[in-house]
Amino acid sequence: MELQFLGIGILTWILFLPVAGMILILLIPGERIQAIRITATAITGLQVILAAVIFRHFDRGIEGINSIEGFQFVEQFSWITVEAVPWFGRIEIFYFLGIDGLSVLMIMLTALIGLIGAISSWTITKQVKGYFALYMLLITGMMGVFLALDFFLFFIFWEVMLLPMYFLIGIWGGPRREYAAIKFFLYTFVGGILMMLVMLALYFSVAVPDPVTGELVHTFNLLHMMNPAYYVEGSLLAGVDTTWRYVAWMALFINFAIKIPLFPFHTWLPDAHVEAPTPISVILAGVLLKLGTYGLLRISFPIFPDGTMYFMIFMAVLGMISIIYGAFCALAQDDFKKLIAYSSISHMGIVVLGIAALNTQGMVGGVLQMFNHGIITAVLFLMVGVVYDRTGKRGLNDFGGLANQMPKYTGIAMVGMFAALGLPGLNGFVSELFSFLGAFEAYRWIAIVSVFGIIITAGYILWTLQRVFLGKTPEHLTNLKDLTTRELVCFIPLVILIILLGVYPSPAIELMNTSLSYLVQVVTVPAY
Amino acid sequence: MENSFLQWLAQPELTHYLMLGAMLFCIGITLVLTRRNVIMVLMGIELILNSANINFIAFSRYSVITLDGHLTALFLIILAAAEAAVALAIVLNIYNRFKTIDIDEISLLKG
Amino acid sequence: MLQLSLLILLIPFAGFLILIFFGKRLPRQGDWLGTSFLGITLLMSVFLLISKIASIPGDTLSYSFSWVIIGNPDAGGFSVDLGVMIDNLTVVMLVVVMLVSFLVHLFSIGYMKDDPRYSRYFSYLGLFTFSMTGIVLTDNLLMMYIFWELVGISSYLLIGFWYEKKSASNAANKAFIVNRIGDAGMFIGIMILFIHFSTFSFDAIFSGIQAGDLPFQSTAWLTAAGILIFCGAVGKSAQFPLHVWLPDAMEGPTPVSALIHAATMVAAGGYLIARMFPILTAEALLVIAYIGAITALIAATIALTQHDIKKILAYSTISQLGYMVMALGVGAFTAGFMHLVTHAAFKAGLFLGAGSVIFAMHHALHQKHDHKTDAQDLRNMGGLKSRMPLTYWTFLIFTLAISGVPLTSGFLSKDEILAGTLAFSSLNGHYLLPVIGFVVAGLTAFYMFRLFILTFHGKHADESRVSDLKESPFTMTIPLMILAGLSTFVFYSFNPFAASGGWFFSAIERPLSLVPEALQPASAEVFAQAVSALHTPALILSIIIAGAGIFGAVWVYQWKKTSAVQISEKFGALYRGSFNKWYFDEMYQAVFINGTFIITKVLRWFDETIVDGIVNGAAYVFERFSVVNRWFDEHIIDGLVNLTALGTGVLGKVLRKLQTGKIQHYLAFVVLGMLVFYFIII
């Protein structure tokens, strides 16, 4: 399937549109704020349209994961080629993009959240030009991670995304923004270094015969790394169940666990969320966290099936701890954003629990939960943003009785919060259901303990609802305005998706079903 | 003893000329190193050059008969004349600038 | 018929959607819309009931579609199907739900008249009816769970309907969270069954178990699955130990209490047990029976001493639910389910009657601008008989029914339950169950008549207060009359002393137990024989006990032969225990709520101090290290560099002395140098 426009593949379009947008924004004079905002919104809107095109043309029946034939809209060009460097051999790095059932949903999510974030960024008034330029770069970074099939490319985008995020938190954030930004940056960067080491180790372990000369060439191609036949005899990561492979798996896992974030690597998240401006929180929780689990599924699982099998219980236990621990911590918060941050940790724990089950329903549940959590937390953070913009406060105890004051807002917030609580009929339930079903099949007791997380979740969500929305409206809140049209535009697509996927999740599940069943097979049925 | 010295003096040989050259050289060096007056220093230099001339000619006279030594001596004389001209010009300039030709006063190169 | 059932499911939902979005803009805020929708579905479900029972009583109709497909269904994957199923249980339950819901809609038109969120109220009722219908119609566990939670949320919304009151939103939270605990258990139970059978469908799971295919090949897991699914019922039906939410739920509007917290939602637990009955093992059933019995006893004892009219009714509901659950547990399946139906009618009636009283009281007090007097407190009532005749007479019928007086529906079902418990104990010796059953029957009669007498008889404490008290409007009394009619025996059996001959018993039969032989409870035939043998003694005993209870109440409260205060003083500790609801709330508060908060506090501290502390500590260590490093760099490394420079400088300073600037010195050096070389060469 080839989808091209002006001779350039659709994936390149969707990937580099924001960069084009960034250049455009940089060309606009800084004082023409409205033009900058509209450009950013238009560019992200175009991305959503492209994502919709992809959704329409995506072939649900192709497996993907570890063969190039399984990927769709593939674009592969030699990007960096250095002939015969001594000791290093020939260096060949590909610009290699493609999507399969695993990434397609994430593309949709990134495009959608990107647009929502751009619209909600209209409230930013400080250095608008710089903000949107960085914002665009950030979106390219995230999109690139989801699209890249070359480890080097993957790594580049992984790091590209870091820097704009650092500045977006560090410049446009709250009072402790520098601390939060540095913490975020260092944390992720440490992970990035671990990943780079693994990447290099893999590079030297994998060699593919050149189709013309037959000479063995090292490669960064992720798909080749998944094929045990390409591992050089006697290299560091060759073989099965070797210590080095476990070490490499662990290094990758720590990198991704920081991003997810899993207990005990999670403490950057509450700080980053609390300090980040609303749209950045939306992006952070909506898309950035998914990079971690996506990385696990895209890299750790198929490249190190042995390590994955070896550590799966460990993963599930960490997932369980995150669920319970995150929920308990959320219960103890009185800052709205912190509460949602901890609830994110809890919900991402469900993703990890689901994918650690290594069966199709768990995997489907996990990936769907990635998507659903993206949408739900986007709603929740936007929701906080609304009252924060109006009052400058975020404390749960600063509010009360908003249900009477802002009925539309309350209605939407309730949908979002009930979805987070896992209410059937809303999307959160479906993915939690399948994650738990998967986990239960694999590890009965871990799943049983994790289910108690949903009770605590109900506790903190309802308590929050009560404190913020119910009760009498205090005097100082009686002049709050209900949602503006722009805010409604942000909320409505998300709310519609929440309900739609809750009632009929098949369209989303169909997209990934084939790929994920195949991935389960790849991991659990060794190729060697 | 006295006789033998006088006798030695009476029969001039290469050594005599060399001795003369050496003496002239020593006088010249002494002048150069001790005199404060630039002109005197210049005269010292002239003496050194002339001692060299004497040596050239002496060696030329007492060795294989060629004219190399003479020629070099002639060349040196011309050189000395040119040098004296340049040096005196410099001295004049120095005098114009420092109102003295005492070289101890002119110690701009002092570290 | 299936299309009809789908319509019945979707019409209330349509009502919900219309009212939530456009309710305020409709004339009369759309109350007519919700009510007429419900009227239509009521007619439909009555039609469904009659046609089902009359024409195809033995058949089960079902329709399902594939909701989600996971993996490749041909190779290890599965399809999650949703669907509806119609059997006799379904149609009876549908009529109960629709009837009560319709009457409550009607009643609410009057009761909620001046509420600022009038249309919202009706839309929530629609949502509730939709969810409840879903529970009734489902043919699989997943949909059961989905709608189970949805009734939970609609109950949450309705309990917290007057959310300006802190107590209301607290009660709503409590209800939802306590229910969630039960639901979590239910979810685990469903997972156990699903993982083994890869399907949620009742039919497929039942036939699997019938074929001897047990979850994880273990009878223990089968029993566990049964008990865990029963946990859902424990939550929803407010069984011990999760019964604490129901009394608090009375914070909601009274018609809501009638609909959700008396007649339908709380009875869903009974429905769930009835649905799962074929796969419940004897052990699971025994647990269920005992839970039911304990609940019935605890709630009845608490109800004796309360003063709030709605609280008493709430505890009586819990107690009656315990009855139902006990009945299902001992195997008196039909009796238990019948009690569910009859209880729905008379308890809804009692609540609506109470609502009528509260409404009248409230308005009367409002006219007097008295906002301090609690309109729900029994002590502020009395002598309402003459002022509210319709309410009085219908309330009397309901009270007789719940007390188990012959000629009422309550008598029929309760009598069968008591006979069932007797039969059960005669079969396997659990004598505690019938004893509790009879004691609770007596207590019920007593406290209900206490309530009745204190409300309607005697003299009002302060006549002036209620001088404006009027009978409620017709939209409120008509539902009462209909329900009163339905609380008589004729609708269930033409024989007022035995339900077993009526249509109900022939339509609702106890399903076959499908679990392995060794785990089965006593079979239906054996049980039926025991019941018929013990029916007459049970009947006589139950009449005597009910009579004694009523007599006791009349003795104390009507004739005042013994002072209630004296009795309460005599049993001081017991009285206080009962009055304070056996301290369950306090205990849970102390153990679970505070425990949870302590855990959260500790974890928050742990997170911020230890986990984040390690991170910040690491940062600090690195920072300190970098400070040391900086010092090292500045002083040692850079020091060496500077030292070199310094050495050179010093040397230079020394050597510059040679540079006198005097040409003769230089020349002297040249000469000296030459001499030195000369001597070296020599």
Short mmCIF file of C-alpha atoms in Angstrom, two decimals, chain C residues 103-104 106-112 121 162 252-258 309-310 313 347-365 375-376 381 384-385 387-396 398 455-456 466 468-481 483:
data_model
loop_
_atom_site.label_atom_id
_atom_site.label_comp_id
_atom_site.label_asym_id
_atom_site.label_seq_id
_atom_site.Cartn_x
_atom_site.Cartn_y
_atom_site.Cartn_z
CA LEU C 103 -45.21 4.23 39.28
CA VAL C 104 -42.21 6.01 40.70
CA LEU C 106 -45.71 9.06 38.22
CA PHE C 107 -45.23 9.62 41.91
CA SER C 108 -42.23 11.83 41.31
CA ILE C 109 -44.21 14.24 39.17
CA GLY C 110 -45.86 15.36 42.36
CA TYR C 111 -43.06 14.71 44.77
CA MET C 112 -40.29 16.48 42.90
CA TYR C 121 -34.09 13.81 37.91
CA TRP C 162 -29.32 16.87 46.28
CA GLY C 252 -31.76 10.49 48.01
CA PRO C 253 -35.28 11.59 47.09
CA THR C 254 -37.83 9.21 48.55
CA PRO C 255 -39.25 7.93 45.24
CA VAL C 256 -35.69 6.99 44.34
CA SER C 257 -35.43 5.04 47.55
CA ALA C 258 -38.60 3.27 46.57
CA ILE C 309 -39.04 6.66 58.97
CA LYS C 310 -36.88 6.08 55.94
CA LEU C 313 -37.72 1.14 55.96
CA LYS C 347 -41.74 -2.13 49.80
CA ALA C 348 -42.04 0.32 46.93
CA GLY C 349 -45.48 1.04 48.33
CA LEU C 350 -44.10 1.56 51.82
CA PHE C 351 -41.47 3.95 50.56
CA LEU C 352 -43.88 5.85 48.40
CA GLY C 353 -46.26 5.97 51.34
CA ALA C 354 -43.48 7.27 53.49
CA GLY C 355 -42.67 9.69 50.70
CA SER C 356 -46.23 10.85 50.72
CA VAL C 357 -46.09 11.38 54.46
CA ILE C 358 -42.77 13.21 54.26
CA PHE C 359 -44.01 15.32 51.38
CA ALA C 360 -47.11 16.28 53.34
CA MET C 361 -45.14 16.92 56.51
CA HIS C 362 -42.60 18.94 54.63
CA HIS C 363 -45.20 21.13 53.03
CA ALA C 364 -47.09 21.54 56.25
CA LEU C 365 -43.93 22.54 58.04
CA ALA C 375 -40.02 15.80 58.51
CA GLN C 376 -38.82 12.22 58.59
CA MET C 381 -45.46 12.38 63.58
CA LEU C 384 -51.87 11.40 60.54
CA LYS C 385 -54.58 8.85 59.94
CA ARG C 387 -55.46 13.80 57.56
CA MET C 388 -54.12 11.36 55.01
CA PRO C 389 -56.71 8.62 54.65
CA LEU C 390 -55.56 7.23 51.32
CA THR C 391 -51.99 7.06 52.43
CA TYR C 392 -53.09 5.53 55.70
CA TRP C 393 -55.10 2.68 54.23
CA THR C 394 -52.61 1.78 51.55
CA PHE C 395 -49.82 1.95 54.09
CA LEU C 396 -51.77 -0.45 56.28
CA PHE C 398 -48.23 -2.70 52.83
CA THR C 455 -46.91 7.57 62.24
CA PHE C 456 -50.63 7.36 61.82
CA VAL C 466 -49.48 20.01 61.21
CA ASP C 468 -52.04 22.51 57.25
CA LEU C 469 -51.24 18.87 56.59
CA LYS C 470 -53.09 17.60 53.53
CA GLU C 471 -53.36 14.38 51.60
CA SER C 472 -50.89 14.23 48.75
CA PRO C 473 -52.00 14.85 45.14
CA PHE C 474 -53.35 12.11 42.92
CA THR C 475 -50.16 11.48 41.01
CA MET C 476 -48.83 10.32 44.33
CA THR C 477 -51.79 8.41 45.71
CA ILE C 478 -52.60 6.52 42.52
CA PRO C 479 -49.29 4.66 42.55
CA LEU C 480 -49.94 3.83 46.19
CA MET C 481 -53.30 2.34 45.37
CA LEU C 483 -49.17 -1.06 44.63
#
